[in-house]
Coordinates of C-alpha atoms in Angstrom, one line a residue:
Chain A
X29 CA 143.6 140.2 -25.4
X30 CA 142.1 136.7 -24.7
X31 CA 143.4 134.1 -22.3
X32 CA 144.8 131.9 -25.0
X33 CA 146.6 135.0 -26.4
X34 CA 148.2 135.6 -23.1
X35 CA 149.3 132.0 -22.8
X36 CA 150.9 132.1 -26.1
X37 CA 152.6 135.4 -25.3
X38 CA 154.0 134.0 -22.0
X39 CA 155.2 131.0 -24.0
X40 CA 157.1 133.3 -26.3
X41 CA 158.4 135.4 -23.4
X42 CA 159.7 132.2 -21.7
X43 CA 161.7 131.4 -24.9
X44 CA 162.9 134.9 -25.7
X45 CA 166.3 134.8 -24.0
X46 CA 169.2 133.6 -26.1
X47 CA 171.1 130.7 -24.8
X48 CA 174.3 131.6 -22.9
X49 CA 177.4 129.4 -23.2
X50 CA 179.9 129.1 -20.3
X51 CA 178.3 126.9 -17.8
X52 CA 181.1 124.7 -16.3
X53 CA 180.2 122.6 -13.3
X54 CA 183.7 121.2 -13.0
X55 CA 185.0 124.7 -12.6
X56 CA 182.5 125.3 -9.8
X57 CA 183.8 122.2 -8.1
X58 CA 187.4 123.2 -8.5
X59 CA 186.6 126.6 -6.9
X60 CA 184.8 124.9 -4.0
X61 CA 187.9 122.7 -3.4
X62 CA 190.3 125.7 -3.7
X63 CA 188.4 127.6 -1.0
X64 CA 188.4 124.5 1.2
X65 CA 192.1 124.2 0.9
X66 CA 192.4 127.8 2.0
X67 CA 190.3 127.2 5.1
X68 CA 192.3 124.0 5.7
X69 CA 195.5 125.9 5.6
X70 CA 194.1 128.1 8.4
X71 CA 193.1 125.0 10.4
X72 CA 196.5 123.5 9.8
X73 CA 198.1 126.7 11.2
X74 CA 195.7 126.6 14.1
X75 CA 196.6 123.1 14.9
X76 CA 200.3 123.8 14.6
X77 CA 199.9 126.6 17.1
X78 CA 198.0 124.3 19.4
X79 CA 200.7 121.6 19.1
X80 CA 203.3 124.1 20.1
X81 CA 201.3 125.6 22.9
X82 CA 200.3 122.3 24.4
X83 CA 202.7 119.5 25.5
X84 CA 202.6 116.7 23.0
X85 CA 201.7 114.1 25.6
X86 CA 198.5 116.0 26.4
X87 CA 197.5 116.4 22.9
X88 CA 198.1 112.9 21.7
X89 CA 196.5 110.9 24.5
X90 CA 193.2 112.0 25.7
X91 CA 191.2 114.9 24.5
X92 CA 189.8 115.3 28.1
X93 CA 192.9 117.2 29.1
X94 CA 192.3 120.1 26.8
X95 CA 188.7 119.8 25.7
X96 CA 186.7 121.8 28.2
X97 CA 182.9 121.9 28.6
X98 CA 181.5 125.0 30.2
X99 CA 178.1 126.3 31.3
X100 CA 178.0 130.1 31.1
X101 CA 181.4 131.1 32.3
X102 CA 181.9 128.1 34.6
X103 CA 184.0 125.2 33.5
X104 CA 182.2 122.0 34.0
X105 CA 184.3 119.5 36.0
X106 CA 185.3 116.2 34.4
X107 CA 184.8 113.0 36.3
X108 CA 187.4 110.4 36.4
X109 CA 185.5 108.0 34.2
X110 CA 182.3 108.2 32.2
X111 CA 179.7 105.7 31.1
X112 CA 180.7 103.5 28.1
X113 CA 178.7 104.0 24.9
X114 CA 178.4 101.8 21.9
X115 CA 179.5 103.4 18.6
X116 CA 180.8 102.7 15.2
X117 CA 184.1 104.3 14.0
X118 CA 185.1 103.5 10.4
X119 CA 184.6 99.8 10.0
X120 CA 184.8 99.0 13.8
X121 CA 181.9 98.5 16.2
X122 CA 183.0 99.6 19.7
X123 CA 181.4 98.8 23.0
X124 CA 182.7 99.8 26.4
X125 CA 185.4 101.9 24.7
X126 CA 187.0 98.9 22.9
X127 CA 186.5 97.6 19.3
X128 CA 184.4 94.5 19.6
X129 CA 183.6 93.7 16.0
X130 CA 184.9 94.4 12.5
X131 CA 182.1 95.3 10.1
X132 CA 182.2 94.3 6.5
X133 CA 182.2 97.9 5.3
X134 CA 182.9 101.3 6.7
X135 CA 180.0 103.4 7.9
X136 CA 179.5 106.1 5.2
X137 CA 176.5 108.0 3.8
X138 CA 177.7 110.8 1.6
X139 CA 174.2 111.6 0.4
X140 CA 172.9 112.0 3.9
X141 CA 175.8 113.5 5.7
X142 CA 176.9 112.7 9.3
X143 CA 174.0 114.1 11.3
X144 CA 171.2 111.5 10.7
X145 CA 171.3 108.2 12.7
X146 CA 173.5 106.1 10.5
X147 CA 174.0 103.2 12.8
X148 CA 170.6 102.1 14.2
X149 CA 170.1 99.3 16.7
X150 CA 167.2 97.0 16.5
X151 CA 164.7 97.4 19.3
X152 CA 166.0 94.3 21.1
X153 CA 169.5 95.4 20.6
X154 CA 170.6 92.3 18.7
X155 CA 171.2 93.9 15.3
X156 CA 173.0 97.1 14.1
X157 CA 171.8 98.4 10.8
X158 CA 174.4 100.7 9.3
X159 CA 174.9 102.9 6.2
X160 CA 177.7 102.3 3.8
X161 CA 178.5 103.1 0.2
X162 CA 179.2 100.7 -2.6
X163 CA 181.4 102.4 -5.1
X164 CA 183.8 105.4 -5.3
X165 CA 183.3 107.9 -2.6
X166 CA 183.8 110.9 -5.0
X167 CA 182.1 109.2 -8.0
X168 CA 179.3 106.8 -8.9
X169 CA 178.1 104.6 -6.0
X170 CA 175.2 103.1 -4.3
X171 CA 174.0 104.0 -0.8
X172 CA 173.7 100.7 1.0
X173 CA 172.2 99.4 4.2
X174 CA 174.0 96.4 5.9
X175 CA 173.0 94.5 9.0
X176 CA 175.4 93.3 11.7
X177 CA 174.1 90.5 14.0
X178 CA 175.8 90.9 17.4
X179 CA 174.8 87.3 18.3
X180 CA 176.1 85.5 15.2
X181 CA 178.7 88.0 14.3
X182 CA 177.2 87.8 10.7
X183 CA 177.3 90.9 8.6
X184 CA 175.0 90.9 5.5
X185 CA 173.4 93.2 2.9
X186 CA 170.0 94.5 3.7
X187 CA 169.6 96.5 0.5
X188 CA 171.7 98.2 -2.1
X189 CA 170.4 101.6 -3.2
X190 CA 168.8 102.4 0.1
X191 CA 169.3 104.9 2.9
X192 CA 167.8 106.5 6.0
X193 CA 166.5 103.8 8.3
X194 CA 164.0 103.4 11.2
X195 CA 163.1 100.2 13.2
X196 CA 160.0 99.7 15.3
X197 CA 159.3 96.6 17.4
X198 CA 155.8 96.1 15.8
X199 CA 155.7 98.2 12.7
X200 CA 158.9 96.9 11.3
X201 CA 161.8 98.3 9.2
X202 CA 161.5 101.5 7.1
X203 CA 163.8 103.1 4.7
X204 CA 164.1 105.0 1.4
X205 CA 164.6 102.7 -1.5
X206 CA 166.3 104.5 -4.5
X207 CA 164.6 104.1 -7.9
X208 CA 168.0 103.8 -9.4
X209 CA 170.4 102.3 -6.9
X210 CA 173.5 103.9 -8.3
X211 CA 174.1 107.6 -7.7
X212 CA 176.0 109.4 -10.4
X213 CA 177.3 112.9 -9.8
X214 CA 176.8 113.9 -13.4
X215 CA 173.9 111.9 -14.7
X216 CA 173.6 111.9 -18.5
X217 CA 169.9 112.5 -18.2
X218 CA 167.0 112.0 -15.9
X219 CA 167.2 111.2 -12.2
X220 CA 170.6 111.0 -10.6
X221 CA 169.6 107.9 -8.7
X222 CA 170.8 107.1 -5.1
X223 CA 169.0 109.9 -3.3
X224 CA 165.6 109.7 -5.2
X225 CA 163.1 107.0 -4.6
X226 CA 160.3 105.8 -2.3
X227 CA 159.7 105.0 1.3
X228 CA 159.3 101.3 1.9
X229 CA 158.4 99.3 5.0
X230 CA 159.0 95.6 5.7
X231 CA 157.7 93.8 8.7
X232 CA 161.0 92.0 9.5
X233 CA 164.5 91.6 8.1
X234 CA 163.2 88.8 5.8
X235 CA 159.7 90.3 5.1
X236 CA 158.6 91.8 1.8
X237 CA 158.8 95.5 1.4
X238 CA 155.7 97.5 0.8
X239 CA 155.9 101.0 -0.8
X240 CA 154.3 103.7 1.4
X241 CA 154.8 106.7 -0.8
X242 CA 153.4 107.3 -4.3
X243 CA 153.8 109.4 -7.3
X244 CA 157.2 110.3 -8.9
X245 CA 160.2 109.4 -6.8
X246 CA 161.3 112.0 -4.3
X247 CA 164.0 112.9 -1.8
X248 CA 162.6 111.2 1.2
X249 CA 164.3 110.7 4.4
X250 CA 163.0 108.3 7.0
X251 CA 163.4 109.9 10.5
X252 CA 162.0 107.4 12.9
X253 CA 158.8 105.8 14.2
X254 CA 156.6 107.9 16.5
X255 CA 154.3 105.2 17.8
X256 CA 152.6 103.6 14.9
X257 CA 153.4 106.5 12.6
X258 CA 156.4 106.8 10.4
X259 CA 158.0 110.2 10.4
X260 CA 159.4 111.1 7.0
X261 CA 161.1 114.3 5.8
X262 CA 160.5 115.4 2.2
X263 CA 163.1 117.6 0.7
X264 CA 162.4 120.0 -2.1
X265 CA 163.4 119.0 -5.5
X266 CA 164.8 121.2 -8.3
X267 CA 164.9 118.5 -10.8
X268 CA 162.0 119.0 -13.3
X269 CA 161.8 115.3 -13.9
X270 CA 161.2 114.5 -10.2
X271 CA 158.5 116.6 -8.7
X272 CA 157.4 114.5 -5.7
X273 CA 153.7 114.3 -4.9
X274 CA 154.3 115.8 -1.4
X275 CA 155.5 119.4 -0.7
X276 CA 158.8 119.7 1.3
X277 CA 158.2 119.2 5.0
X278 CA 157.8 116.6 7.7
X279 CA 155.0 114.0 7.3
X280 CA 153.5 111.3 9.6
X281 CA 152.7 108.2 7.6
X282 CA 150.0 105.9 9.1
X283 CA 150.3 103.5 6.2
X284 CA 150.8 103.3 2.4
X285 CA 149.7 106.5 0.9
X286 CA 148.2 107.6 4.2
X287 CA 150.0 110.7 5.4
X288 CA 149.5 114.1 7.1
X289 CA 151.8 117.0 7.2
X290 CA 153.2 118.2 10.5
X291 CA 153.7 121.9 11.2
X292 CA 157.5 121.9 11.3
X293 CA 160.4 122.0 8.8
X294 CA 162.5 119.6 10.7
X295 CA 161.6 116.9 13.3
X296 CA 164.2 116.8 16.1
X297 CA 163.2 114.4 18.8
X298 CA 160.4 111.9 19.5
X299 CA 158.8 111.6 23.0
X300 CA 159.3 108.3 24.9
X301 CA 155.8 107.3 24.3
X302 CA 155.9 108.3 20.6
X303 CA 152.9 110.6 20.8
X304 CA 154.7 113.9 20.6
X305 CA 157.7 115.3 18.7
X306 CA 159.8 118.3 19.1
X307 CA 160.6 120.1 15.8
X308 CA 161.9 123.3 14.4
X309 CA 159.7 125.5 12.3
X310 CA 160.6 128.5 10.1
X311 CA 158.6 131.6 10.4
X312 CA 158.0 134.4 7.9
X313 CA 159.5 136.8 7.3
X314 CA 162.9 135.2 7.6
X315 CA 165.4 136.9 9.7
X316 CA 166.9 136.8 13.2
X317 CA 164.6 135.1 15.6
X318 CA 162.5 133.9 12.8
X319 CA 162.4 130.1 13.7
X320 CA 161.0 128.4 16.8
X321 CA 161.0 125.2 18.5
X322 CA 157.6 123.4 18.5
X323 CA 156.0 120.7 20.7
X324 CA 153.6 118.9 18.4
X325 CA 151.1 116.2 19.0
X326 CA 151.6 113.5 16.3
X327 CA 148.0 112.3 16.2
X328 CA 146.6 115.6 14.9
X329 CA 149.5 117.9 14.3
X330 CA 148.4 120.2 17.1
X331 CA 151.1 122.7 18.3
X332 CA 151.1 122.3 22.1
X333 CA 153.9 124.7 23.0
X334 CA 156.6 126.9 21.2
X335 CA 159.9 128.3 22.1
X336 CA 161.3 131.3 20.1
X337 CA 164.9 131.2 18.9
X338 CA 165.6 134.5 20.7
X339 CA 165.6 132.6 24.0
X340 CA 168.5 130.7 22.7
X341 CA 170.2 133.7 21.1
X342 CA 170.3 135.4 24.5
X343 CA 172.2 132.4 25.9
X344 CA 174.6 132.2 23.0
X345 CA 175.3 135.9 22.1
X346 CA 178.6 135.0 20.4
X347 CA 177.0 132.5 18.0
X348 CA 176.3 133.9 14.5
X349 CA 173.3 131.7 13.9
X350 CA 172.1 130.2 17.1
X351 CA 169.3 127.6 16.3
X352 CA 167.8 124.5 17.7
X353 CA 169.5 121.9 15.6
X354 CA 168.9 118.2 15.3
X355 CA 168.6 115.4 15.4
X356 CA 168.3 115.5 19.1
X357 CA 167.0 113.0 21.8
X358 CA 164.2 112.9 24.3
X359 CA 164.1 111.2 27.6
X360 CA 161.7 111.8 30.6
X361 CA 161.0 115.5 30.5
X362 CA 164.1 116.6 28.7
X363 CA 165.1 117.1 25.1
X364 CA 168.7 117.6 24.2
X365 CA 169.6 119.4 21.0
X366 CA 172.7 121.2 19.7
X367 CA 173.5 124.6 18.3
X368 CA 177.0 124.8 16.7
X369 CA 179.3 124.1 19.6
X370 CA 176.6 124.2 22.2
X371 CA 174.6 121.3 23.8
X372 CA 171.1 122.6 24.6
X373 CA 169.0 120.9 27.2
X374 CA 165.3 121.9 26.9
X375 CA 162.7 121.1 29.6
X376 CA 159.4 119.8 28.2
X377 CA 156.1 120.0 30.0
X378 CA 152.6 119.1 28.8
X379 CA 152.3 122.6 27.2
X380 CA 155.6 124.1 27.8
X381 CA 159.1 124.3 26.4
X382 CA 161.9 126.1 28.2
X383 CA 165.7 126.0 28.0
X384 CA 167.1 124.3 31.1
X385 CA 170.8 124.4 30.5
X386 CA 173.4 125.1 27.8
X387 CA 176.8 123.5 27.8
X388 CA 179.6 124.9 25.5
X389 CA 182.4 123.0 24.1
X390 CA 185.7 124.9 24.4
X391 CA 188.9 124.1 22.6
X392 CA 192.0 126.1 22.9
X393 CA 191.8 127.3 19.4
X394 CA 189.5 129.9 18.0
X395 CA 186.1 128.6 16.7
X396 CA 185.8 128.6 13.0
X397 CA 182.3 129.0 11.7
X398 CA 182.8 126.4 9.0
X399 CA 185.1 123.9 10.6
X400 CA 183.9 123.8 14.2
X401 CA 184.0 122.5 16.7
X402 CA 180.5 121.2 16.2
X403 CA 178.3 119.2 18.5
X404 CA 176.1 116.6 16.8
X405 CA 173.5 114.1 17.3
X406 CA 173.1 113.9 21.1
X407 CA 171.8 110.6 22.5
X408 CA 170.6 109.8 26.0
X409 CA 172.4 106.8 27.5
X410 CA 170.2 104.1 29.0
X411 CA 166.7 105.1 30.2
X412 CA 167.8 108.0 32.4
X413 CA 167.2 111.6 31.4
X414 CA 170.5 112.6 33.1
X415 CA 173.3 111.0 31.0
X416 CA 173.7 112.2 27.4
X417 CA 176.4 111.5 24.8
X418 CA 177.3 113.9 22.0
X419 CA 179.7 113.7 19.1
X420 CA 182.0 116.7 18.7
X421 CA 183.6 117.2 15.3
X422 CA 186.5 119.6 14.4
X423 CA 187.6 120.3 10.9
X424 CA 185.2 117.8 9.5
X425 CA 186.0 118.7 5.9
X426 CA 189.7 118.0 6.3
X427 CA 190.7 114.6 5.2
X428 CA 193.9 114.4 7.2
X429 CA 193.6 116.5 10.4
X430 CA 190.7 117.1 12.6
X431 CA 188.9 114.6 14.7
X432 CA 185.8 113.4 16.3
X433 CA 185.3 112.9 20.0
X434 CA 182.4 111.6 22.1
X435 CA 181.5 113.6 25.1
X436 CA 179.3 112.3 27.8
X437 CA 177.6 114.7 30.2
X438 CA 175.7 114.3 33.5
X439 CA 173.2 117.0 33.3
X440 CA 172.0 117.1 36.9
X441 CA 175.5 117.4 38.4
X442 CA 176.9 119.4 35.5
X443 CA 179.9 117.2 34.7
X444 CA 181.1 116.3 31.3
X445 CA 183.9 114.0 30.0
X446 CA 185.6 113.7 26.7
X447 CA 186.6 110.4 25.3
X448 CA 189.5 109.5 23.1
X449 CA 190.2 111.4 20.0
X450 CA 189.0 109.6 16.9
X451 CA 191.2 110.6 14.0
X452 CA 191.1 110.9 11.0
X453 CA 187.5 112.1 10.8
X454 CA 187.1 110.6 7.4
X455 CA 186.4 107.3 9.2
X456 CA 183.0 108.5 10.3
X457 CA 181.9 108.0 13.9
X458 CA 178.4 107.5 15.2
X459 CA 176.7 106.3 18.3
X460 CA 174.7 103.2 17.9
X461 CA 171.1 103.9 18.9
X462 CA 167.5 103.8 17.8
X463 CA 165.6 107.1 17.7
X464 CA 162.2 105.5 17.2
X465 CA 159.8 105.5 20.1
X466 CA 158.6 103.6 22.0
X467 CA 161.0 100.7 21.6
X468 CA 159.1 98.2 23.7
X469 CA 155.6 96.8 23.4
X470 CA 153.1 98.7 25.7
Chain X
X16 CA 167.8 119.1 6.1
X17 CA 170.8 119.5 3.8
X18 CA 171.2 120.0 0.1
X19 CA 172.7 117.2 -1.9
X20 CA 175.5 118.3 -4.3
X21 CA 173.5 116.8 -7.2
X22 CA 170.7 119.1 -6.3
X23 CA 172.9 122.1 -6.4
X24 CA 174.3 120.9 -9.7
X25 CA 170.8 120.6 -11.1
X26 CA 170.0 124.1 -10.1
X27 CA 173.3 125.2 -11.7
X28 CA 172.6 123.5 -15.0
X29 CA 169.1 125.0 -15.1
X30 CA 169.8 128.5 -13.7
X31 CA 173.3 129.4 -14.9
X32 CA 172.1 131.5 -17.8
X33 CA 169.5 133.3 -15.9
X34 CA 171.7 134.1 -12.9
X35 CA 174.5 135.3 -15.2
X36 CA 172.1 137.5 -17.1
X37 CA 170.8 139.0 -13.8
X38 CA 174.2 139.7 -12.4
X39 CA 175.4 141.1 -15.7
X40 CA 172.4 143.5 -15.5
X41 CA 173.4 144.4 -11.9
X42 CA 177.1 145.0 -12.7
X43 CA 177.4 145.6 -16.5
X44 CA 180.3 143.3 -16.4
X45 CA 180.1 139.8 -18.2
X46 CA 183.2 138.3 -16.8
X47 CA 182.4 139.4 -13.3
X48 CA 178.9 138.0 -13.7
X49 CA 180.4 134.6 -14.8
X50 CA 182.8 134.7 -11.7
X51 CA 180.0 135.7 -9.3
X52 CA 177.9 132.7 -10.5
X53 CA 180.7 130.2 -10.3
X54 CA 181.9 131.4 -6.9
X55 CA 178.4 131.6 -5.6
X56 CA 177.7 128.0 -6.5
X57 CA 181.1 126.9 -5.2
X58 CA 180.1 128.5 -1.9
X59 CA 176.7 126.9 -2.0
X60 CA 178.5 123.5 -2.4
X61 CA 180.7 124.2 0.6
X62 CA 177.9 125.5 2.8
X63 CA 175.1 123.2 1.7
X64 CA 174.8 121.9 5.3
X65 CA 173.7 125.3 6.4
X66 CA 170.6 125.3 4.1
X67 CA 167.5 124.9 6.1
X68 CA 164.0 125.3 4.8
X69 CA 162.6 127.3 1.9
X70 CA 163.6 127.5 -1.7
X71 CA 167.2 126.2 -2.4
X72 CA 167.2 128.2 -5.6
X73 CA 166.5 131.5 -3.7
X74 CA 169.1 130.6 -1.1
X75 CA 171.7 130.1 -3.8
X76 CA 170.7 133.2 -5.7
X77 CA 171.3 135.3 -2.5
X78 CA 174.8 133.8 -2.3
X79 CA 175.4 134.6 -5.9
X80 CA 174.2 138.2 -5.3
X81 CA 176.5 138.6 -2.3
X82 CA 179.5 137.4 -4.4
X83 CA 178.6 139.9 -7.0
X84 CA 178.4 142.6 -4.4
X85 CA 181.8 141.4 -3.0
X86 CA 183.4 141.5 -6.4
X87 CA 182.0 144.9 -6.9
X88 CA 183.1 146.0 -3.5
X89 CA 179.6 146.6 -2.3
X90 CA 178.2 148.3 -5.4
X91 CA 174.9 146.8 -6.1
X92 CA 172.3 148.4 -8.4
X93 CA 170.8 147.7 -11.7
X94 CA 172.6 149.2 -14.8
X95 CA 170.0 150.3 -17.3
X96 CA 172.5 150.3 -20.2
X97 CA 173.3 146.7 -19.4
X98 CA 169.7 145.7 -19.4
X99 CA 169.3 147.4 -22.7
X100 CA 172.1 145.3 -24.1
X101 CA 170.6 142.2 -22.7
X102 CA 167.2 142.7 -24.3
X103 CA 168.1 141.4 -27.8
X104 CA 167.0 138.1 -29.1
X105 CA 167.9 136.0 -32.0
X106 CA 165.2 133.6 -30.9
X107 CA 162.4 136.2 -31.3
X108 CA 163.6 139.6 -32.5
X109 CA 160.1 140.9 -33.0
X110 CA 159.2 140.2 -29.3
X111 CA 162.5 141.7 -28.2
X112 CA 161.8 144.9 -30.1
X113 CA 158.4 145.1 -28.5
X114 CA 160.0 144.7 -25.0
X115 CA 162.4 147.5 -25.8
X116 CA 159.4 149.8 -26.4
X117 CA 157.9 149.1 -23.0
X118 CA 158.0 151.8 -20.3
X119 CA 161.2 151.5 -18.2
X120 CA 159.6 149.9 -15.1
X121 CA 157.7 147.3 -17.1
X122 CA 160.8 146.6 -19.3
X123 CA 162.9 146.0 -16.2
X124 CA 160.3 143.6 -14.6
X125 CA 159.9 141.7 -17.8
X126 CA 163.7 141.4 -18.1
X127 CA 164.2 140.1 -14.6
X128 CA 161.2 137.7 -15.0
X129 CA 161.9 136.3 -18.5
X130 CA 165.6 136.9 -19.2
X131 CA 166.9 136.5 -15.7
X132 CA 164.2 134.0 -14.7
X133 CA 163.9 135.4 -11.2
X134 CA 161.0 134.7 -8.9
X135 CA 158.6 137.6 -8.0
X136 CA 160.0 137.9 -4.5
X137 CA 163.5 138.6 -5.9
X138 CA 162.2 141.0 -8.5
X139 CA 160.4 142.8 -5.8
X140 CA 163.6 143.0 -3.6
X141 CA 165.8 144.2 -6.5
X142 CA 163.3 146.8 -7.7
X143 CA 162.3 148.0 -4.2
X144 CA 158.6 147.3 -4.8
X145 CA 156.1 144.8 -3.5
X146 CA 155.4 141.4 -5.0
X147 CA 151.9 142.6 -5.9
X148 CA 153.3 145.5 -7.8
X149 CA 155.6 143.0 -9.7
X150 CA 152.5 141.0 -10.7
X151 CA 150.7 144.2 -11.7
X152 CA 153.6 145.5 -13.7
X153 CA 153.9 142.1 -15.5
X154 CA 150.2 142.0 -16.3
X155 CA 150.4 145.5 -17.7
X156 CA 153.5 144.5 -19.7
X157 CA 151.8 141.5 -21.1
X158 CA 148.9 143.7 -22.3
X159 CA 151.3 146.2 -23.9
X160 CA 153.3 143.5 -25.6
X161 CA 150.1 141.9 -26.9
X162 CA 148.9 145.2 -28.3
X163 CA 152.3 146.0 -29.8
X164 CA 152.6 142.6 -31.5
X165 CA 149.0 142.6 -32.8
X166 CA 149.5 146.1 -34.3
X167 CA 152.7 145.0 -36.0
X168 CA 150.6 142.2 -37.5
X169 CA 148.1 144.6 -38.8
X170 CA 150.8 146.9 -40.1
X171 CA 152.3 144.1 -42.0

């Protein structure tokens, strides 16, 4: 048998199966919704139980009275008042706990989810770039970036058909520009638009954008600037028409078409000087304990230290899938990450990673593996490595019940405080911050 | 890193037939196979935030497999008679006949690769053999099929 014979045979084999009718995507979506409703019924029952068990005044006013944070078996005390943070909830920009501005559109990014930084402040703090959605939430629409100017109170469009954003004082603004701005859930053919495109960088709000990725459009997500390098996550694509030129993973881009792959599956936090990052890597074979936290030098991708997931699993024996989850934050010699309902503080040395402390969020209802509570996207407040703010979500998938709440913790003295309940959770909540480093000129 | 619904949908549109064939061969039940695929993708949609690294397709396949196992109350093995039924083709009856004449192990591997469109790793897992053995079995099957088809041409 010759090589060409074999190729011809393989071609025949690949076409041998008869077509099967019966594919029905709408039915899949209906089934997904039905299961959600079942889960929501459970949550509704839990919340009802909660409402009966707890005096209404306590439930309605502040979460702090019934949200508890613990470390090990110790309940962490709650101080009288905590530091104010700046955040976006729905279409309101809050500062000092009060709404200070109404944005033109609600903060939303259905193609990205709620974990990435969706309200990013400029390095000088004047602007807030936020994600929104132009169109029907459950139908066709365009991921959109808008800019709010705190000084002039002006809210304007940055770009339609764009998502994931990073801003560096010298390198400029970076984001993913969709090849087709409008995302359609059921595209007639070709690319779905919205989530597929290229990474572009512009020197300023008014500057011209330059494309940094090449080849066919891909699912790129801009993570942040690490010094002069732009960190970009590349997602795997199953669309045959869109095979990106880069394999899935995390890349450091030094400029247009100049990139190197970093040894991690997910970048979680950037060091204050932008020279190192902490990321999560998957190990083979997959299984319990098969992922690890890595401290990586951006310049050459060298792994400086690792921390196995088993260390975390020992501290969170009741969690089904304990893992180092991001995005996190880095200040001083501390990185703060999350794992389901836990806030994980990791001590970082020159060549060392070690878990320093783990806080748990406790609600007087049984934790549900799908509906939470979940701790998300911790951010250090100010320049200290002591104060950290975390968003807690409960029943995120529910459109009527559930809530988000911001919790601030003082790591050194082991105190945490829950803020006011933000409900409904369909108005997405996010702390305004900038994950890129460094944020000031050296 | 999470999966976008559109990405899951793209996998569904491309892999529905292969997944259904594979589950049908595992259970011998066509309606159950359809339900397992539908429920599996529905669960993948709901849990897409839990996807991390690796192949999304392999991740969804494992969910479908679990659903099939749930629906069969834990029973989970290949049904030879069901595979026999699967190996028929209006597209290429001559090739389908040649596949039926293969030794059982090679026939099974060819079925899982070309009818169910499964990757080597999944075939290895389902058959309880190594990926290398899958490759070797496929290569041997190719040679057998080429011989068989060539001899039919000569006979004609």
